[in-house]
Short mmCIF file of C-alpha atoms in Angstrom, two decimals:
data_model
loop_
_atom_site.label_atom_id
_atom_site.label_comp_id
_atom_site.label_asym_id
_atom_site.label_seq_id
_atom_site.Cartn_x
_atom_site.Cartn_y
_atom_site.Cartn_z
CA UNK A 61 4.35 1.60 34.58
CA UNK A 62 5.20 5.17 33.44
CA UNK A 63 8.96 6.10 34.32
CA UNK A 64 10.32 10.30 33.50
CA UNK A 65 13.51 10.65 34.04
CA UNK A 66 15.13 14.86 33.88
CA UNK A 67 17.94 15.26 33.37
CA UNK A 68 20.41 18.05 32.46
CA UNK A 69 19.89 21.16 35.58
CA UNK A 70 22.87 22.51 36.97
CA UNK A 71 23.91 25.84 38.09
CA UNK A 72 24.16 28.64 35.30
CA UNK A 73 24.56 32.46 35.19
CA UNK A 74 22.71 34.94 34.55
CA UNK A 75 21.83 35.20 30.58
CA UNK A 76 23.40 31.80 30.31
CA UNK A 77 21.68 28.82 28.65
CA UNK A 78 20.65 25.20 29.37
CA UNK A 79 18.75 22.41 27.58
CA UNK A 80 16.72 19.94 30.06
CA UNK A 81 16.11 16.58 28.87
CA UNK A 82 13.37 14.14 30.01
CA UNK A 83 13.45 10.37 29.03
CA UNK A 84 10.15 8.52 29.16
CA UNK A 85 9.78 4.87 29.81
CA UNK A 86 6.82 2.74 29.87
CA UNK A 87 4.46 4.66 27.65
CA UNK A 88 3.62 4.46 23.96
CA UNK A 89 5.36 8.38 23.85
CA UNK A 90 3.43 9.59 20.72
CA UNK A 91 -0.11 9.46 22.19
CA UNK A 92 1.08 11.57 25.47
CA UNK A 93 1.20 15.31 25.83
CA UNK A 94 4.62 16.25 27.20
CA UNK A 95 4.89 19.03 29.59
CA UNK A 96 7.47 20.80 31.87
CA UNK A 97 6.43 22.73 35.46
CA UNK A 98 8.71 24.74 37.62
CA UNK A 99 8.61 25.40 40.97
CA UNK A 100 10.26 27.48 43.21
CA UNK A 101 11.29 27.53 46.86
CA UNK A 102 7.92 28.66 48.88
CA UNK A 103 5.57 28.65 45.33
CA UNK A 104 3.35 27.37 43.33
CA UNK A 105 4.01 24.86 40.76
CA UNK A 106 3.75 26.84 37.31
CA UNK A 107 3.35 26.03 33.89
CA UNK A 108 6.48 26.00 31.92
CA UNK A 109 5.61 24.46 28.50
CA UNK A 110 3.77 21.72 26.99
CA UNK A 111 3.87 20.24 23.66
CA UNK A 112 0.77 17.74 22.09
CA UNK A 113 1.56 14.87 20.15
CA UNK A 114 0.69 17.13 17.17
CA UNK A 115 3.05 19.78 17.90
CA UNK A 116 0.81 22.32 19.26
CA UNK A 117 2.49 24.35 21.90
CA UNK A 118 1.85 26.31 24.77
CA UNK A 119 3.97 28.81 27.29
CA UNK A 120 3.95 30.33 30.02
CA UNK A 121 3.83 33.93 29.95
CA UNK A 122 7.27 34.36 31.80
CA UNK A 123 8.99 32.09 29.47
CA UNK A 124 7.96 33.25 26.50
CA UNK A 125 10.38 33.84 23.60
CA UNK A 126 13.54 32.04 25.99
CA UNK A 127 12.39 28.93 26.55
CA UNK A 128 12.05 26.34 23.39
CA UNK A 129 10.27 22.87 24.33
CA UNK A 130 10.23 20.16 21.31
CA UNK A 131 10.32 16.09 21.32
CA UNK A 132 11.96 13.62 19.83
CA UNK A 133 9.99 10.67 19.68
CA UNK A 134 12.14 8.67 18.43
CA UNK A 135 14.07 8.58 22.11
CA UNK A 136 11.26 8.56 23.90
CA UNK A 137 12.80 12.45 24.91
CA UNK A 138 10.86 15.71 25.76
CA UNK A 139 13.98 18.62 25.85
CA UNK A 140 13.19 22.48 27.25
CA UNK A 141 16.21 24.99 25.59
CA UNK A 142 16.19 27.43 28.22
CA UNK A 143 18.00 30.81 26.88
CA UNK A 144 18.46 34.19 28.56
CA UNK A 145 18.41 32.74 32.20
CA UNK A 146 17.13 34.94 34.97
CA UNK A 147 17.93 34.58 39.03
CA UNK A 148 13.76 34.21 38.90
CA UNK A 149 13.84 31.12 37.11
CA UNK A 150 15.48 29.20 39.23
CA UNK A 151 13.65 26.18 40.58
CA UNK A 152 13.15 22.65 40.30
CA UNK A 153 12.02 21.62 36.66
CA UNK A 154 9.53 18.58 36.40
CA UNK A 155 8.65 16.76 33.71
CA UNK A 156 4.82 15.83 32.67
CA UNK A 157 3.01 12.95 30.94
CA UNK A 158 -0.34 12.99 29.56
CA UNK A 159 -1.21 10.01 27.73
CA UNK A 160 -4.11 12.06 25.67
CA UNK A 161 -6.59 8.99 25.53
CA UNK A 162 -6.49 7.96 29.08
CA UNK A 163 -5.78 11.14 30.40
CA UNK A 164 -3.41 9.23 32.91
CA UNK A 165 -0.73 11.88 34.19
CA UNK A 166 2.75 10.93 35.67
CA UNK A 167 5.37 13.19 36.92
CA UNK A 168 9.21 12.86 36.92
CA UNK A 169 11.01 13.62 40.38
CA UNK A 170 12.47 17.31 38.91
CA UNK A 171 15.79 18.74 38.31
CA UNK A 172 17.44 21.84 39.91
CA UNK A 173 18.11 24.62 37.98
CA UNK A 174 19.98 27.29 40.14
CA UNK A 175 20.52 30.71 37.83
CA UNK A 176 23.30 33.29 39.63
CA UNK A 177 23.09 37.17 39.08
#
């Protein structure tokens, strides 16, 4: 079975930076589209980032141009470089599997990102 791990939230400042980390397990990693989601207290669930196994890209528009998401797959490892932290995006981070010939999806159980003004 598929395992995601996050790891790497915490509490940062305003303008500060973070890099999440999400270990897969239990997947052949290079066939899967990686993602990360965010969701806040009382929202939706929202699109943070997701990388194809060939590289291609896509970001939300709040994210865009502070946020970096890349893989390593290698380690099995999807990171997000989060840069120029707001108060608005903190939330809970989760992590996203797509294994692009099944289509099966997993999700990891999130991470807390908390950014102070």
């Amino acid at each position: 079975q598929v395992q995601l791990v996050e790891s790497g939230g915490g509490l940062v400042q305003a303008g500060g930076s973070l890099r999440l980390s999400c270990a897969a397990s239990g997947s052949i990693f290079s066939i899967n589209t990686m993602g990360w989601y965010r969701q806040a207290p009382g929202k939706q669930r929202d699109l943070v980032a997701t990388i194809t196994p060939g590289d291609s890209i896509n970001y939300g528009d709040s994210v865009k141009g502070r946020f970096t998401i890349s893989r390593d797959n290698a380690k099995n490892t999807v990171y997000l470089h989060m840069n120029s932290l707001k108060p608005e995006d903190t939330a809970v981070y989760y992590c996203h599997l797509e294994n692009i010939f099944t289509r099966d999806a997993y999700w990891g159980l999130g991470t807390q990102v908390t950014v102070s003004s």
